[in-house]
Tab-separated table of C-alpha atoms and ligand atoms in Angstrom:
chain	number	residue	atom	x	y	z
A	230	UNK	CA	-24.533	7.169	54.919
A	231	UNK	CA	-26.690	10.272	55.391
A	232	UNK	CA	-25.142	13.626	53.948
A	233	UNK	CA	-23.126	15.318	56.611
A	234	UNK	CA	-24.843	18.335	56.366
A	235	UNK	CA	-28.106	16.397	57.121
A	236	UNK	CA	-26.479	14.300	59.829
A	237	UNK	CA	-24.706	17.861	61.185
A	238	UNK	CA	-26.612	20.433	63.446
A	239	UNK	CA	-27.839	23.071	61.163
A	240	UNK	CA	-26.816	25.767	63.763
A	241	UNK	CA	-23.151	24.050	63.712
A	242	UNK	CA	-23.208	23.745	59.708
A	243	UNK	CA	-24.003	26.697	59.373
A	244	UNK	CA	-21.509	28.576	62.444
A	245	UNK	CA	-18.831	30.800	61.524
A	246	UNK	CA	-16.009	29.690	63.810
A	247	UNK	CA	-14.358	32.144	66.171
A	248	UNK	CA	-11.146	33.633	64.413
A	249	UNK	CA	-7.729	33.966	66.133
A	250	UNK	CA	-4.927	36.423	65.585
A	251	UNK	CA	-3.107	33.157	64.955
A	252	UNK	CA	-5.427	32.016	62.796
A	253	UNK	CA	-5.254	35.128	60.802
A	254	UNK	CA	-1.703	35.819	60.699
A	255	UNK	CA	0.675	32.499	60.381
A	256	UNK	CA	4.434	33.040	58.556
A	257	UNK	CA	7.642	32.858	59.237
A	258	UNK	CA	9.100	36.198	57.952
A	259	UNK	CA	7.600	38.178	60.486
A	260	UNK	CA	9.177	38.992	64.007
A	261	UNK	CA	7.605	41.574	65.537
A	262	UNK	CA	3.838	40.197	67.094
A	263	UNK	CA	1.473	42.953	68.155
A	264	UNK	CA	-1.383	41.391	67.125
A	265	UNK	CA	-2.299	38.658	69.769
A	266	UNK	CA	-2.646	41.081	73.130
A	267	UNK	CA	0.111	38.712	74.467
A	268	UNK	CA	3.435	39.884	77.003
A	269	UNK	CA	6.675	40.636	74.737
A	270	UNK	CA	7.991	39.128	78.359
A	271	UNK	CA	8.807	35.963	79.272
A	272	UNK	CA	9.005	34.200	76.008
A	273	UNK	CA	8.375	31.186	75.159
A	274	UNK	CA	5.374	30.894	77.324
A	275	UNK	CA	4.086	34.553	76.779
A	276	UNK	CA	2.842	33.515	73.000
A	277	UNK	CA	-0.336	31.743	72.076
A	278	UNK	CA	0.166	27.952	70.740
A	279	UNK	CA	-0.804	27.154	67.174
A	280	UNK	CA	-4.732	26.752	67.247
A	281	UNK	CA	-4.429	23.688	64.650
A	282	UNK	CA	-1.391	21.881	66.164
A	283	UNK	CA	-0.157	21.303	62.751
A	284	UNK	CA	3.568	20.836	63.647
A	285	UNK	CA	2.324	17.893	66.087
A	286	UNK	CA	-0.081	16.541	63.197
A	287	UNK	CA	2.577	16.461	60.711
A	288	UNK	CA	4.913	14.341	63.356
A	289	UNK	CA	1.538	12.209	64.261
A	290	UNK	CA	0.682	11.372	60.699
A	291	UNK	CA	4.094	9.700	59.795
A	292	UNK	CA	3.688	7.144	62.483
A	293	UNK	CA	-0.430	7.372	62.110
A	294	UNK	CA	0.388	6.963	57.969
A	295	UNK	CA	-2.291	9.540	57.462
A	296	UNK	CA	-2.446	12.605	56.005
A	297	UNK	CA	-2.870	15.409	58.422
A	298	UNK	CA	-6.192	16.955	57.292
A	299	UNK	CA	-7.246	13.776	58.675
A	300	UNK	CA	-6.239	14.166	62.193
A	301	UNK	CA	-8.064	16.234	65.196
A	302	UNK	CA	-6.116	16.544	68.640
A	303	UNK	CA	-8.138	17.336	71.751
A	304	UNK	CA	-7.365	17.193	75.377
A	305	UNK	CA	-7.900	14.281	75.842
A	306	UNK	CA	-10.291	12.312	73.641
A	307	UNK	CA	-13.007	13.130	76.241
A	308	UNK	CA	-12.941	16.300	74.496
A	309	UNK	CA	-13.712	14.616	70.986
A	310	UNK	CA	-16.100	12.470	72.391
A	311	UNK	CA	-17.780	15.567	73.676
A	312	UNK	CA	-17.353	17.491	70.581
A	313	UNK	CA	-19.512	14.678	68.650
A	314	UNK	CA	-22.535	14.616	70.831
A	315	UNK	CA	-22.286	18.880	70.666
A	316	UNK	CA	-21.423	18.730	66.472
A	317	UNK	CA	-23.899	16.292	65.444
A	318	UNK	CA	-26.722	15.602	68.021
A	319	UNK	CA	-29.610	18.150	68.492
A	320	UNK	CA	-30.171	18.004	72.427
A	321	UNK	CA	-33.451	17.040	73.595
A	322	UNK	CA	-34.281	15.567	69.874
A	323	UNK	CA	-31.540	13.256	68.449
A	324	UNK	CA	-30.316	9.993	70.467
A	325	UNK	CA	-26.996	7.972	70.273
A	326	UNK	CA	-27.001	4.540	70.480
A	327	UNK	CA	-23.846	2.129	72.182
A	328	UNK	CA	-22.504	-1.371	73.538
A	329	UNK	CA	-23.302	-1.727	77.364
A	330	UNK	CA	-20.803	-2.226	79.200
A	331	UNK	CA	-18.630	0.237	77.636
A	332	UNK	CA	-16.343	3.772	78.877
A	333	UNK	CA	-18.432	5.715	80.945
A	334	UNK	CA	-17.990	9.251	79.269
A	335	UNK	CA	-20.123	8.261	76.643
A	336	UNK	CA	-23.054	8.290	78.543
A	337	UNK	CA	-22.007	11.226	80.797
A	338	UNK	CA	-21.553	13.820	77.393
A	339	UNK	CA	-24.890	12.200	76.132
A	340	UNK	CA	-26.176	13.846	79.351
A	341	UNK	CA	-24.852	16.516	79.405
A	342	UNK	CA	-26.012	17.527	76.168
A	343	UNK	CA	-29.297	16.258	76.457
A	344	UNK	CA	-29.022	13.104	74.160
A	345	UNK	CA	-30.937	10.040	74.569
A	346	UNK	CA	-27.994	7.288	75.215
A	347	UNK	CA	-29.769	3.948	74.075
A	348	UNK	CA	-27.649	0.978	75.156
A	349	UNK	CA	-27.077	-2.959	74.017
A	350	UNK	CA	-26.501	-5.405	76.362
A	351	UNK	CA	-23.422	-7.294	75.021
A	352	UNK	CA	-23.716	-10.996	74.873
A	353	UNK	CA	-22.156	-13.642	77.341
A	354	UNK	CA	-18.385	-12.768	75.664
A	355	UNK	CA	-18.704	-9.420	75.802
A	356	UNK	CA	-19.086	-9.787	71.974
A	357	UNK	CA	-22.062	-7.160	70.142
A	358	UNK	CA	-23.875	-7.964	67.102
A	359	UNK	CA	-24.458	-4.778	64.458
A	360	UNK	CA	-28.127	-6.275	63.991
A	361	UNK	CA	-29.035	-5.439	67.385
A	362	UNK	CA	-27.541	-1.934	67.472
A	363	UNK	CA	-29.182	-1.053	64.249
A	364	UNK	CA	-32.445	-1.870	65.620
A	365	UNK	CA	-32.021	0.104	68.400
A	366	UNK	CA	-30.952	3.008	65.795
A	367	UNK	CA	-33.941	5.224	64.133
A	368	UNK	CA	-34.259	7.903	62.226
A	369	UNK	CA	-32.966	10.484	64.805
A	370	UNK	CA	-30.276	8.211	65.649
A	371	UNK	CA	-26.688	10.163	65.089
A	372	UNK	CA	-24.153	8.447	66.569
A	373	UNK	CA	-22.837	5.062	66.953
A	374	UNK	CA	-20.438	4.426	70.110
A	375	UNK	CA	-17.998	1.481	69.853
A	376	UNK	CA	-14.926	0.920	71.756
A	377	UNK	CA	-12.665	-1.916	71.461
A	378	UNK	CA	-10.723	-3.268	73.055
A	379	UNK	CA	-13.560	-2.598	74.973
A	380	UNK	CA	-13.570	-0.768	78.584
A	381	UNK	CA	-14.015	-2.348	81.678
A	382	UNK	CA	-14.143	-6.384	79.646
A	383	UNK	CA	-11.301	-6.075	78.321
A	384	UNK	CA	-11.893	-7.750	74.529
A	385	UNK	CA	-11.862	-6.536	71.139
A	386	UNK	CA	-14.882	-6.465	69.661
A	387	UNK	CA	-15.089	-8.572	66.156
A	388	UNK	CA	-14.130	-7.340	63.348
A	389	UNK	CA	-16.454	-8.587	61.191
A	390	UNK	CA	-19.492	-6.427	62.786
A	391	UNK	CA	-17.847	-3.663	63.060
A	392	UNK	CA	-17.830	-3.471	59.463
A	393	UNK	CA	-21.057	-4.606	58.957
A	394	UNK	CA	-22.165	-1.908	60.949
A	395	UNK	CA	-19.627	0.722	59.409
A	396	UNK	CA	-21.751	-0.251	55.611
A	397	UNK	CA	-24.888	-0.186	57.198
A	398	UNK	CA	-25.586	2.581	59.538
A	399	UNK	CA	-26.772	5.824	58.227
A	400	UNK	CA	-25.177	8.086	61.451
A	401	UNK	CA	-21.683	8.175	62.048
A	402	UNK	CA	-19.730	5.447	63.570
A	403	UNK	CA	-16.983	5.851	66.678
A	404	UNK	CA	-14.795	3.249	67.340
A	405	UNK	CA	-12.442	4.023	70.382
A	406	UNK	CA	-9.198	2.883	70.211
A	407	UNK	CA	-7.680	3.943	73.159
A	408	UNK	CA	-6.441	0.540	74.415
A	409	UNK	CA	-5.647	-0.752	70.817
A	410	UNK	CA	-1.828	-0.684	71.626
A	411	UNK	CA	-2.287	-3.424	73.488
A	412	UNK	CA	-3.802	-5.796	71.114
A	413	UNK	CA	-3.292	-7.612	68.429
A	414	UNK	CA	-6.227	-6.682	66.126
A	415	UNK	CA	-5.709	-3.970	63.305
A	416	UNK	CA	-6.824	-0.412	63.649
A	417	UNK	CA	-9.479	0.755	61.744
A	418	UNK	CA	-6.921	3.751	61.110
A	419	UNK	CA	-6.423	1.980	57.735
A	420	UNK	CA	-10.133	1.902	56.977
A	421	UNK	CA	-10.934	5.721	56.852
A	422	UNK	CA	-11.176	6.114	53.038
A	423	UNK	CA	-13.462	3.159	52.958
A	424	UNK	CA	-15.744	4.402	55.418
A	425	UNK	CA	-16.970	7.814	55.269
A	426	UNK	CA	-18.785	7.556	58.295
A	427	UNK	CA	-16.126	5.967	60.656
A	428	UNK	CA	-14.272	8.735	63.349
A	429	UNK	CA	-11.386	6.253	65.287
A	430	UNK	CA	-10.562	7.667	68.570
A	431	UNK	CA	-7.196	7.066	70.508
A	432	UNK	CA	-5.239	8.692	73.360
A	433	UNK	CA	-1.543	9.631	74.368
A	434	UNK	CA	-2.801	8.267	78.159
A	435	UNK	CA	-2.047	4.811	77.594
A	436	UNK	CA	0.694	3.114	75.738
A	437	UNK	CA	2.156	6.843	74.773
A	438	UNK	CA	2.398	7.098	79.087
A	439	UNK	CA	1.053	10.733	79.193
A	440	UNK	CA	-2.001	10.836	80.537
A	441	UNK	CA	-1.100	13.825	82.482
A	442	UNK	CA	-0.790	16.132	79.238
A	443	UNK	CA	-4.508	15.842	77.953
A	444	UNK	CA	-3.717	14.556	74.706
A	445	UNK	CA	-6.415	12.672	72.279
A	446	UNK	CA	-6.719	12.146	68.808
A	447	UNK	CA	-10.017	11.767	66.325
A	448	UNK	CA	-9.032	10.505	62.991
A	449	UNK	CA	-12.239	10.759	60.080
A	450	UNK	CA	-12.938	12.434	56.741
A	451	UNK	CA	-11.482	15.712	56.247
A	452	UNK	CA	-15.114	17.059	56.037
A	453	UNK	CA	-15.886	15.663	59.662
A	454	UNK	CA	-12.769	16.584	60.970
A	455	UNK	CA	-13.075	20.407	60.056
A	456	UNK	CA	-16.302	20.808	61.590
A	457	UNK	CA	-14.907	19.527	64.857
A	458	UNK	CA	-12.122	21.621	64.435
A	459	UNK	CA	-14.457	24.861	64.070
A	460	UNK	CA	-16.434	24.279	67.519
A	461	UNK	CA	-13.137	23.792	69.515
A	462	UNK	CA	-11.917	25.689	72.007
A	463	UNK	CA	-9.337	28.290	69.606
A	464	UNK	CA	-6.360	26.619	71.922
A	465	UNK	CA	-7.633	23.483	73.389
A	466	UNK	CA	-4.005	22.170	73.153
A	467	UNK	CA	-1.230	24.253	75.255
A	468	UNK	CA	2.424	24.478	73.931
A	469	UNK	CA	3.990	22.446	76.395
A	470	UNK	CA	1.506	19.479	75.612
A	471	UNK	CA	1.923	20.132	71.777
A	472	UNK	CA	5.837	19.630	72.775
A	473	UNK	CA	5.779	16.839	75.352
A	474	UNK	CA	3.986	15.274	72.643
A	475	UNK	CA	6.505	15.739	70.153
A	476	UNK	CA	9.565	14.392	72.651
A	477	UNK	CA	6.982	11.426	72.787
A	478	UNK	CA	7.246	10.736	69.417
A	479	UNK	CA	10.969	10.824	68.652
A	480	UNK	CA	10.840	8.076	70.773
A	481	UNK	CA	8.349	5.712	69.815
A	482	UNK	CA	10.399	3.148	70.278
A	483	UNK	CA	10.651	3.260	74.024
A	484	UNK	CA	6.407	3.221	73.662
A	485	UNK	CA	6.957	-0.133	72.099
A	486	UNK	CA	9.101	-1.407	74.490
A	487	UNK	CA	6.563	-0.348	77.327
A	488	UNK	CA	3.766	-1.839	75.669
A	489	UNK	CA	5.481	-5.602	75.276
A	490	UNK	CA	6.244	-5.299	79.077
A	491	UNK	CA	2.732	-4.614	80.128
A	492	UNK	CA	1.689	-7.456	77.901
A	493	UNK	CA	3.739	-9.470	79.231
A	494	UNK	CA	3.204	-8.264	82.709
A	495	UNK	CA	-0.716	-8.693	81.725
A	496	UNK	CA	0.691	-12.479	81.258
A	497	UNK	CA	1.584	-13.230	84.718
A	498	UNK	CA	-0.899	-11.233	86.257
A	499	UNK	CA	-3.629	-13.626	84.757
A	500	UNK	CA	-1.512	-16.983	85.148
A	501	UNK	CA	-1.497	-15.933	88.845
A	502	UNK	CA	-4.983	-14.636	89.296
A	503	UNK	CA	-6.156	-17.796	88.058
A	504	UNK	CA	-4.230	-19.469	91.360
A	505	UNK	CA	-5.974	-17.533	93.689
A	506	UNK	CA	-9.102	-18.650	95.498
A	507	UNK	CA	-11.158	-15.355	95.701
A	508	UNK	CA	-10.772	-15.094	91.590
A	509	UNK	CA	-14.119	-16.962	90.401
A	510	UNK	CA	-13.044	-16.219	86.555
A	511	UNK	CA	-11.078	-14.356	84.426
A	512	UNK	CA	-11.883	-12.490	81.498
A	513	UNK	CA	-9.319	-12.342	78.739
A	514	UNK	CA	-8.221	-9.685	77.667
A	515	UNK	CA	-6.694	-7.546	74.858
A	516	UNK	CA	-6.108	-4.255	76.651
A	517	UNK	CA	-3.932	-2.723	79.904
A	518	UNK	CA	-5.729	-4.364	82.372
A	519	UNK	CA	-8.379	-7.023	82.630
A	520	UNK	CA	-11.924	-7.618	84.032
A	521	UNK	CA	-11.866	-10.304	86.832
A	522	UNK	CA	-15.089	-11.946	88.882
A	523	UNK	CA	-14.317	-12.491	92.662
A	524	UNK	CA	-15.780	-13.973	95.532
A	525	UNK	CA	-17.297	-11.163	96.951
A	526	UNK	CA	-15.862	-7.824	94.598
A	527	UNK	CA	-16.630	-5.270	97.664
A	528	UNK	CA	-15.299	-6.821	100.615
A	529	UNK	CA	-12.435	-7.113	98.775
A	530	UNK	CA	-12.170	-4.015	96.951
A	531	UNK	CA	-11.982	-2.225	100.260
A	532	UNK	CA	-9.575	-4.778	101.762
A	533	UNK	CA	-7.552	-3.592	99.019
A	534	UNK	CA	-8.353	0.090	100.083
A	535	UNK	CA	-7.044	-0.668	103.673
A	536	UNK	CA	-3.951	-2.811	102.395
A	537	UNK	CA	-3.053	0.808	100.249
A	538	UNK	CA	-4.097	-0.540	96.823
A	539	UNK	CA	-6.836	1.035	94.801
A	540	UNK	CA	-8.281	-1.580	91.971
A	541	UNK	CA	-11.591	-0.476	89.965
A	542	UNK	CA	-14.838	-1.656	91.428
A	543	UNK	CA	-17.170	-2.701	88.595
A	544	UNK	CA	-19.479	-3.978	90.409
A	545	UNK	CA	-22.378	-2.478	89.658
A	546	UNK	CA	-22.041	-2.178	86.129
A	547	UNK	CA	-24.165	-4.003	83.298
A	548	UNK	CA	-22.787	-7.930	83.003
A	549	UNK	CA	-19.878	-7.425	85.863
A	550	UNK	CA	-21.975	-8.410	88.795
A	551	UNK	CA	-19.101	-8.983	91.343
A	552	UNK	CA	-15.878	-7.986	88.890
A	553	UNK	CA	-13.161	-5.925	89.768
A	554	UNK	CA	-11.044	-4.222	86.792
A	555	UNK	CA	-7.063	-4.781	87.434
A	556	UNK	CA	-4.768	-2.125	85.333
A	557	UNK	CA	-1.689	-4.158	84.895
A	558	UNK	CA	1.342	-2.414	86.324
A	559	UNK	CA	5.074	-2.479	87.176
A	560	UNK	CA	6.137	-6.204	88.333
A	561	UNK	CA	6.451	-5.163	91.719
A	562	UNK	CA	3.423	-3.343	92.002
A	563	UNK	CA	1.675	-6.252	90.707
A	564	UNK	CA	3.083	-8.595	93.231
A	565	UNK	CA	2.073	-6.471	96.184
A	566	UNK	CA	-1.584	-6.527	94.635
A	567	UNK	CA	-0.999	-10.793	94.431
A	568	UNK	CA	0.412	-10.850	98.452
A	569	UNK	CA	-2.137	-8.836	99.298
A	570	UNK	CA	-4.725	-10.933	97.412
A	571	UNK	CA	-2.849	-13.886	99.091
A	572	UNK	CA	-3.153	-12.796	102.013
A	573	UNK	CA	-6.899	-12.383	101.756
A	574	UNK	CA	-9.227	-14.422	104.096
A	575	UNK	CA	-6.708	-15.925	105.652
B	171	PMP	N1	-11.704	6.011	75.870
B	171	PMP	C1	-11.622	4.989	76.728
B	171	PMP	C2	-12.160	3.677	76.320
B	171	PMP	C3	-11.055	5.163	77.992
B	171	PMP	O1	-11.005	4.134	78.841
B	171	PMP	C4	-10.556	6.438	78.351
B	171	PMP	C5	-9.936	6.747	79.686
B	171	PMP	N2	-10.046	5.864	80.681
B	171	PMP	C6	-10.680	7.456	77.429
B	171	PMP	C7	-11.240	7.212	76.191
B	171	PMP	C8	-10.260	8.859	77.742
B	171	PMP	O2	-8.957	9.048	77.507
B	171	PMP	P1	-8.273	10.475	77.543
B	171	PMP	O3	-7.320	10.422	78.684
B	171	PMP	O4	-7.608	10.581	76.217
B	171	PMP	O5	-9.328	11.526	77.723
């Protein structure tokens, strides 16, 4: 791996971050706050959340088994994915490289911040091999984007090649977890002292249910983690997410109850799809919904629309020529979506 300072934007490395009051002042003998400009009124919403979350990232390590230093929150983990390409990538010089298909944001911040997004077909399973990816890669190449299970197809990507490309790449490496709840393959949580260069990324939204509160995590080195902390917003994560959060994880175990439903709810979604004539093939998957080809994925798509049920229309994306991507939900939402699918050309 290159030295983060050379593999950091030297305006970034070098930027002192914006201060707080909280940042400046934190204690518990005080009382009386005049230093933050806030409303004595109102109380508890009239005072500014803790700029670090470090309450939350205590909780969050415990069940994460890291340490804290280790752990950025964002909200969502479109904001560290954003962070990255603003921390590390020098816009209209540096270029990222990642799978194809993959999560759309990716490509998106890369825009927005004037990146060059260089993508890799993935093979006939969906699979990626770290030898093609690294020959994409040059010198100015900062960032590697992996995301597995993998969104819209579904799969984890191996193992094997992730590490391969974790020992070999020179950039850093991003490995989005934010479906990995839902699968049975390790996290690469337990890899971070190994692999200097790896940031894992994963999300309250799914199995934690709270996609409304804007919650993600980043989890790398303490060294990579600080700088994204310093180009934050000072608050980017409001009180009553910070608490919802916490509620969320005194009961974890309700999460893992959720998450064996919607596997098994994933089950008999596929064992049915497979009965129906418009489903051509079925991908498997590892994740909270799956990627499956249809007869024709438009014409039904917006029969779908008119019958008052909104699938996602992949369509036109790299590989899913004429695949729709099912999220798997409640049993009886799932058997209005197989009667309506039924019901289709009838
Ligand atoms: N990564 C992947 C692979 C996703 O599919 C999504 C959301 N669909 C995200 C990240 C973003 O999640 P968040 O709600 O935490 O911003």
């Amino acid at each position: 791996m290159k030295s983060l300072q050379e593999l950091t934007r030297p305006n970034i490395w070098n930027l002192k971050p914006y201060s707080s009051a909280r940042d400046e002042y934190q204690g518990v003998e005080a009382t009386v706050f005049l230093d933050a400009n806030e409303n004595p009124y109102n109380t508890p919403h009239n005072r500014y959340p803790d700029p670090m979350q470090w309450e939350l990232k205590k909780q969050l390590a415990n069940i994460k088994k890291v340490s804290p230093k280790h752990i950025f929150l964002g909200n969502g983990s479109d904001e560290a994915i954003d962070l990255v390409f603003r921390a590390f990538c020098e816009p209209g010089k540096d270029n990222v490289v990642a799978i194809d298909p993959t999560y759309g944001m990716y490509e998106v911040c890369a825009e927005v911040n004037d990146i060059a997004y260089r993508k890799v077909l993935l093979d006939e399973h969906f699979q990626f091999s770290a030898d093609k990816l690294l020959a994409a890669a040059d010198e100015r190449t900062k960032l590697i984007f992996l995301c597995s299970p993998n969104n819209p197809t579904g799969n984890d990507l191996l193992h094997s090649e992730i590490e391969k490309l974790l020992r070999t790449f020179e950039g850093l490496v991003i490995v989005d977890e934010a479906y990995n709840d839902f699968s049975e393959a390790p996290s690469f949580l337990s890899q971070l002292e190994s692999f200097p260069n790896l940031i894992v990324l994963q999300t309250f939204s799914k199995a934690w249910g709270c996609a409304a509160i804007r919650l993600g995590m980043a989890f790398a080195s303490i060294e990579i983690i600080s700088i994204l902390s310093k180009i934050k917003y000072p608050y980017n994560v409001n009180q009553l997410t910070q608490q919802q959060a916490m509620e969320m994880l005194r009961k974890y175990y309700e999460i893992e109850r959720w998450v064996k439903t919607i596997k098994e709810e994933r089950g008999y979604l596929e064992a049915e799809f497979a009965k129906l004539p418009c489903a051509v093939s079925l991908f498997p998957s590892n994740a909270n919904f799956f990627l499956v080809r249809v007869t024709d994925a438009v014409k039904i798509y917006n029969y779908l629309v008119g019958e008052g049920i909104i699938v996602r229309n992949r369509h036109k994306i790299a590989l899913c020529g004429n695949c729709l991507r099912v999220t798997v939900g409640t049993r009886a939402e799932n058997d209005m979506l197989l009667n309506a699918l039924r019901r289709y050309g009838r």
